[in-house]
Amino acid sequence: NAGVTQTPKFQVLKTGQSMTLQCAQDMNHNSMYWYRQDPGMGLRLIYYSASEGTTDKGEVPNGYNVSRLNKREFSLRLESAAPSQTSVYFCASSEEAWSGQPQHFGDGTRLSIL
Amino acid sequence: AQSVTQLDSHVSVSEGTPVLLRCNYSSSYSPSLFWYVQHPNKGLQLLLKYTSAATLVKGINGFEAEFKKSETSFHLTKPSAHMSDAAEYFCVVSSYGGSQGNLIFGKGTKLSVKP
């Protein structure tokens, strides 16, 4: 009964390095999301995938890319990390396609960029 | 344009007393509204949502919220606080003007519960 699983939980990068954040859900949900959470700002949508095979930009997509590898997995890639991307990243999913309303969240990836 | 304002950044109550977390919204459309809870070092959990059906919405863990269009409010309440309610709470409005179903999050209200 894992729900939404994110890896890694913590990561420290140097400016300019690249990395991929992994997310998988085992609930057969159609929609998946990537958010970032910064102090005092709530959550902001980076990218989402309304159904398998589709991805769309959210509010703050610059500097990120995503891949909906299959129905279970939705990864987020930072090609050239910048200090402004230091944040806590959350993956989420929802049963309905195109709903825009995440139901289940992972526990987050805490990313620091030096 | 849609926006949401949580009126208190921090609320402190004693265990067993009522909880009131206040939220005002602005929306050009008939909005969908949500409350999420986030416990420390955890992801968010959906507490309840309003989608133009009954104006009083019941959620999990004894929470409820009332949609008041005339006041553009969607306050979250609970009759009796429990220690496990200590967390951060986010009021959220769904925007259909831009990205499909994009959610706009308030800045959060941290709830402390004293024994």
mmCIF file of C-alpha atoms in Angstrom:
data_model
loop_
_atom_site.group_PDB
_atom_site.id
_atom_site.type_symbol
_atom_site.label_atom_id
_atom_site.label_comp_id
_atom_site.label_asym_id
_atom_site.label_seq_id
_atom_site.Cartn_x
_atom_site.Cartn_y
_atom_site.Cartn_z
ATOM 1 C CA ASN A 1 0.000 0.000 0.000
ATOM 2 C CA ALA A 2 2.799 2.433 -0.960
ATOM 3 C CA GLY A 3 0.779 5.149 -2.746
ATOM 4 C CA VAL A 4 3.187 7.680 -4.277
ATOM 5 C CA THR A 5 6.894 6.949 -3.876
ATOM 6 C CA GLN A 6 9.602 9.525 -4.534
ATOM 7 C CA THR A 7 13.327 8.948 -4.768
ATOM 8 C CA PRO A 8 15.679 10.208 -3.550
ATOM 9 C CA LYS A 9 14.439 11.805 -0.305
ATOM 10 C CA PHE A 10 17.423 14.160 -0.043
ATOM 11 C CA GLN A 11 19.983 15.386 -2.540
ATOM 12 C CA VAL A 12 22.734 18.003 -2.635
ATOM 13 C CA LEU A 13 23.985 19.176 -6.019
ATOM 14 C CA LYS A 14 26.518 21.648 -7.287
ATOM 15 C CA THR A 15 25.477 24.400 -9.670
ATOM 16 C CA GLY A 16 25.433 23.071 -13.224
ATOM 17 C CA GLN A 17 24.974 19.419 -12.323
ATOM 18 C CA SER A 18 22.041 17.458 -13.641
ATOM 19 C CA MET A 19 19.773 14.970 -11.968
ATOM 20 C CA THR A 20 16.450 13.204 -12.283
ATOM 21 C CA LEU A 21 13.855 12.937 -9.555
ATOM 22 C CA GLN A 22 11.855 9.742 -9.730
ATOM 23 C CA CYS A 23 8.205 9.248 -8.906
ATOM 24 C CA ALA A 24 6.029 6.157 -9.069
ATOM 25 C CA GLN A 25 2.432 5.476 -8.029
ATOM 26 C CA ASP A 26 0.780 2.101 -7.596
ATOM 27 C CA MET A 27 -2.879 3.209 -7.609
ATOM 28 C CA ASN A 28 -3.415 3.049 -11.374
ATOM 29 C CA HIS A 29 -4.020 6.804 -11.411
ATOM 30 C CA ASN A 30 -4.257 8.654 -14.684
ATOM 31 C CA SER A 31 -2.924 12.095 -13.735
ATOM 32 C CA MET A 32 0.439 12.878 -12.197
ATOM 33 C CA TYR A 33 2.018 16.169 -11.089
ATOM 34 C CA TRP A 34 5.266 17.756 -10.002
ATOM 35 C CA TYR A 35 5.189 20.663 -7.540
ATOM 36 C CA ARG A 36 7.817 22.662 -5.736
ATOM 37 C CA GLN A 37 7.311 24.073 -2.267
ATOM 38 C CA ASP A 38 9.224 27.090 -1.048
ATOM 39 C CA PRO A 39 8.875 28.728 2.389
ATOM 40 C CA GLY A 40 5.807 30.958 2.648
ATOM 41 C CA MET A 41 4.714 30.267 -0.941
ATOM 42 C CA GLY A 42 2.510 27.195 -0.840
ATOM 43 C CA LEU A 43 2.965 24.787 -3.741
ATOM 44 C CA ARG A 44 3.580 25.748 -7.342
ATOM 45 C CA LEU A 45 2.945 23.436 -10.258
ATOM 46 C CA ILE A 46 5.983 22.688 -12.420
ATOM 47 C CA TYR A 47 4.588 20.141 -14.896
ATOM 48 C CA TYR A 48 1.732 17.745 -15.005
ATOM 49 C CA SER A 49 0.651 14.733 -17.015
ATOM 50 C CA ALA A 50 -3.103 14.539 -17.443
ATOM 51 C CA SER A 51 -2.937 11.040 -18.870
ATOM 52 C CA GLU A 52 -0.342 8.545 -20.022
ATOM 53 C CA GLY A 53 1.521 9.910 -23.010
ATOM 54 C CA THR A 54 0.844 13.599 -22.352
ATOM 55 C CA THR A 55 2.695 16.285 -20.429
ATOM 56 C CA ASP A 56 2.010 20.000 -20.017
ATOM 57 C CA LYS A 57 3.703 22.982 -18.419
ATOM 58 C CA GLY A 58 2.472 24.352 -15.143
ATOM 59 C CA GLU A 59 3.173 27.670 -13.479
ATOM 60 C CA VAL A 60 6.983 27.390 -13.139
ATOM 61 C CA PRO A 61 8.373 25.029 -15.830
ATOM 62 C CA ASN A 62 11.601 26.861 -16.715
ATOM 63 C CA GLY A 63 14.720 24.819 -16.015
ATOM 64 C CA TYR A 64 12.856 21.502 -15.820
ATOM 65 C CA ASN A 65 11.841 18.667 -18.103
ATOM 66 C CA VAL A 66 9.567 15.719 -17.446
ATOM 67 C CA SER A 67 8.916 12.248 -18.794
ATOM 68 C CA ARG A 68 5.781 10.179 -18.314
ATOM 69 C CA LEU A 69 7.520 6.868 -18.818
ATOM 70 C CA ASN A 70 4.358 4.793 -18.396
ATOM 71 C CA LYS A 71 1.181 5.039 -16.374
ATOM 72 C CA ARG A 72 3.051 4.452 -13.087
ATOM 73 C CA GLU A 73 6.102 6.669 -13.457
ATOM 74 C CA PHE A 74 6.625 10.412 -13.909
ATOM 75 C CA SER A 75 10.160 11.772 -13.649
ATOM 76 C CA LEU A 76 11.436 15.332 -13.294
ATOM 77 C CA ARG A 77 14.821 16.329 -14.698
ATOM 78 C CA LEU A 78 17.012 19.296 -13.900
ATOM 79 C CA GLU A 79 19.449 19.633 -16.803
ATOM 80 C CA SER A 80 21.697 22.301 -15.274
ATOM 81 C CA ALA A 81 20.868 22.918 -11.636
ATOM 82 C CA ALA A 82 20.779 26.479 -10.292
ATOM 83 C CA PRO A 83 20.634 27.694 -6.657
ATOM 84 C CA SER A 84 17.117 29.066 -7.346
ATOM 85 C CA GLN A 85 15.981 25.458 -7.754
ATOM 86 C CA THR A 86 16.747 24.668 -4.115
ATOM 87 C CA SER A 87 13.354 23.539 -2.869
ATOM 88 C CA VAL A 88 11.239 20.641 -1.718
ATOM 89 C CA TYR A 89 9.747 18.779 -4.656
ATOM 90 C CA PHE A 90 6.488 16.854 -4.432
ATOM 91 C CA CYS A 91 5.052 14.367 -6.849
ATOM 92 C CA ALA A 92 1.308 13.757 -6.746
ATOM 93 C CA SER A 93 -1.328 11.732 -8.547
ATOM 94 C CA SER A 94 -5.077 11.633 -9.053
ATOM 95 C CA GLU A 95 -7.442 9.042 -10.417
ATOM 96 C CA GLU A 96 -9.219 11.222 -12.949
ATOM 97 C CA ALA A 97 -7.536 12.207 -16.179
ATOM 98 C CA TRP A 98 -7.393 15.952 -16.788
ATOM 99 C CA SER A 99 -8.722 16.754 -13.333
ATOM 100 C CA GLY A 100 -5.912 19.021 -12.166
ATOM 101 C CA GLN A 101 -6.797 18.021 -8.616
ATOM 102 C CA PRO A 102 -4.114 15.893 -6.966
ATOM 103 C CA GLN A 103 -5.344 13.421 -4.383
ATOM 104 C CA HIS A 104 -2.205 11.689 -3.160
ATOM 105 C CA PHE A 105 1.222 13.148 -2.575
ATOM 106 C CA GLY A 106 4.620 11.598 -2.036
ATOM 107 C CA ASP A 107 6.704 12.582 0.974
ATOM 108 C CA GLY A 108 8.910 14.905 -1.038
ATOM 109 C CA THR A 109 12.498 15.253 -2.243
ATOM 110 C CA ARG A 110 14.559 17.887 -0.438
ATOM 111 C CA LEU A 111 16.997 19.303 -2.967
ATOM 112 C CA SER A 112 19.821 21.731 -2.168
ATOM 113 C CA ILE A 113 21.931 23.313 -4.892
ATOM 114 C CA LEU A 114 25.185 24.915 -3.865
ATOM 115 C CA ALA B 1 -7.875 35.844 -12.116
ATOM 116 C CA GLN B 2 -8.059 33.419 -9.249
ATOM 117 C CA SER B 3 -6.393 33.964 -5.890
ATOM 118 C CA VAL B 4 -6.644 32.693 -2.352
ATOM 119 C CA THR B 5 -5.764 34.373 0.936
ATOM 120 C CA GLN B 6 -5.299 32.572 4.206
ATOM 121 C CA LEU B 7 -5.907 35.191 6.834
ATOM 122 C CA ASP B 8 -3.742 33.714 9.592
ATOM 123 C CA SER B 9 -0.235 32.367 9.170
ATOM 124 C CA HIS B 10 -0.340 30.713 12.609
ATOM 125 C CA VAL B 11 -3.219 29.585 14.822
ATOM 126 C CA SER B 12 -2.793 28.124 18.290
ATOM 127 C CA VAL B 13 -5.570 26.290 20.171
ATOM 128 C CA SER B 14 -5.837 24.062 23.211
ATOM 129 C CA GLU B 15 -6.720 20.403 22.837
ATOM 130 C CA GLY B 16 -10.489 19.929 22.944
ATOM 131 C CA THR B 17 -11.330 23.480 21.823
ATOM 132 C CA PRO B 18 -12.727 24.451 18.391
ATOM 133 C CA VAL B 19 -10.528 25.114 15.382
ATOM 134 C CA LEU B 20 -11.172 27.877 12.838
ATOM 135 C CA LEU B 21 -8.815 28.404 9.901
ATOM 136 C CA ARG B 22 -9.879 31.259 7.658
ATOM 137 C CA CYS B 23 -9.668 31.429 3.877
ATOM 138 C CA ASN B 24 -10.939 33.997 1.375
ATOM 139 C CA TYR B 25 -10.850 33.467 -2.359
ATOM 140 C CA SER B 26 -11.217 35.428 -5.550
ATOM 141 C CA SER B 27 -12.403 33.770 -8.731
ATOM 142 C CA SER B 28 -13.829 34.849 -12.077
ATOM 143 C CA TYR B 29 -15.412 31.437 -12.488
ATOM 144 C CA SER B 30 -17.532 29.262 -10.277
ATOM 145 C CA PRO B 31 -14.644 27.910 -8.230
ATOM 146 C CA SER B 32 -13.663 24.546 -6.893
ATOM 147 C CA LEU B 33 -12.094 24.904 -3.454
ATOM 148 C CA PHE B 34 -10.004 22.536 -1.394
ATOM 149 C CA TRP B 35 -8.296 22.190 1.944
ATOM 150 C CA TYR B 36 -5.106 20.161 2.232
ATOM 151 C CA VAL B 37 -3.144 19.260 5.359
ATOM 152 C CA GLN B 38 0.613 18.749 5.568
ATOM 153 C CA HIS B 39 2.254 17.090 8.544
ATOM 154 C CA PRO B 40 5.977 17.725 9.122
ATOM 155 C CA ASN B 41 8.224 16.167 6.470
ATOM 156 C CA LYS B 42 5.237 14.684 4.681
ATOM 157 C CA GLY B 43 3.356 15.358 1.492
ATOM 158 C CA LEU B 44 -0.043 17.003 1.382
ATOM 159 C CA GLN B 45 -3.246 15.129 2.078
ATOM 160 C CA LEU B 46 -6.625 16.174 0.717
ATOM 161 C CA LEU B 47 -8.995 17.020 3.610
ATOM 162 C CA LEU B 48 -12.062 18.057 1.647
ATOM 163 C CA LYS B 49 -13.230 19.731 -1.543
ATOM 164 C CA TYR B 50 -16.126 21.897 -2.688
ATOM 165 C CA THR B 51 -17.325 21.544 -6.271
ATOM 166 C CA SER B 52 -20.654 23.447 -6.410
ATOM 167 C CA ALA B 53 -22.798 20.853 -4.685
ATOM 168 C CA ALA B 54 -23.669 21.266 -0.980
ATOM 169 C CA THR B 55 -22.191 24.415 0.547
ATOM 170 C CA LEU B 56 -21.251 22.617 3.775
ATOM 171 C CA VAL B 57 -18.555 20.094 2.974
ATOM 172 C CA LYS B 58 -17.506 17.364 5.361
ATOM 173 C CA GLY B 59 -13.996 15.998 5.197
ATOM 174 C CA ILE B 60 -11.795 13.523 6.925
ATOM 175 C CA ASN B 61 -10.775 13.580 10.599
ATOM 176 C CA GLY B 62 -13.858 15.586 11.658
ATOM 177 C CA PHE B 63 -13.072 18.697 9.616
ATOM 178 C CA GLU B 64 -15.639 20.601 7.620
ATOM 179 C CA ALA B 65 -15.781 23.788 5.588
ATOM 180 C CA GLU B 66 -18.584 26.071 4.475
ATOM 181 C CA PHE B 67 -18.634 27.787 1.097
ATOM 182 C CA LYS B 68 -20.086 31.311 1.414
ATOM 183 C CA LYS B 69 -20.335 32.979 -1.951
ATOM 184 C CA SER B 70 -21.518 36.337 -0.565
ATOM 185 C CA GLU B 71 -18.441 36.519 1.667
ATOM 186 C CA THR B 72 -16.080 34.756 -0.803
ATOM 187 C CA SER B 73 -14.959 32.594 2.093
ATOM 188 C CA PHE B 74 -14.229 28.915 2.647
ATOM 189 C CA HIS B 75 -13.272 28.616 6.310
ATOM 190 C CA LEU B 76 -12.175 25.283 7.787
ATOM 191 C CA THR B 77 -13.550 24.220 11.178
ATOM 192 C CA LYS B 78 -13.400 21.365 13.630
ATOM 193 C CA PRO B 79 -15.423 21.224 16.867
ATOM 194 C CA SER B 80 -12.681 19.778 19.054
ATOM 195 C CA ALA B 81 -8.947 19.877 18.335
ATOM 196 C CA HIS B 82 -6.752 16.854 18.816
ATOM 197 C CA MET B 83 -2.987 16.843 19.255
ATOM 198 C CA SER B 84 -2.649 14.993 15.961
ATOM 199 C CA ASP B 85 -4.244 17.973 14.155
ATOM 200 C CA ALA B 86 -1.058 19.997 14.595
ATOM 201 C CA ALA B 87 0.107 20.576 11.020
ATOM 202 C CA GLU B 88 0.076 23.125 8.231
ATOM 203 C CA TYR B 89 -3.149 23.651 6.322
ATOM 204 C CA PHE B 90 -3.489 24.969 2.788
ATOM 205 C CA CYS B 91 -6.572 26.492 1.213
ATOM 206 C CA VAL B 92 -6.613 25.990 -2.555
ATOM 207 C CA VAL B 93 -8.710 27.291 -5.455
ATOM 208 C CA SER B 94 -8.890 25.583 -8.810
ATOM 209 C CA SER B 95 -8.190 27.791 -11.789
ATOM 210 C CA TYR B 96 -9.655 26.950 -15.161
ATOM 211 C CA GLY B 97 -8.491 30.097 -16.867
ATOM 212 C CA GLY B 98 -5.031 28.854 -17.724
ATOM 213 C CA SER B 99 -3.524 25.408 -17.367
ATOM 214 C CA GLN B 100 -6.190 22.772 -17.178
ATOM 215 C CA GLY B 101 -7.365 22.577 -13.602
ATOM 216 C CA ASN B 102 -4.300 24.314 -12.204
ATOM 217 C CA LEU B 103 -4.477 24.712 -8.441
ATOM 218 C CA ILE B 104 -3.592 27.988 -6.740
ATOM 219 C CA PHE B 105 -2.346 27.430 -3.193
ATOM 220 C CA GLY B 106 -2.617 29.781 -0.260
ATOM 221 C CA LYS B 107 0.506 30.395 1.766
ATOM 222 C CA GLY B 108 -0.577 28.081 4.549
ATOM 223 C CA THR B 109 -1.726 28.295 8.161
ATOM 224 C CA LYS B 110 0.303 26.485 10.785
ATOM 225 C CA LEU B 111 -1.937 25.010 13.475
ATOM 226 C CA SER B 112 -0.461 24.377 16.920
ATOM 227 C CA VAL B 113 -2.388 22.359 19.500
ATOM 228 C CA LYS B 114 -1.495 22.778 23.171
ATOM 229 C CA PRO B 115 -2.168 19.984 25.684
#
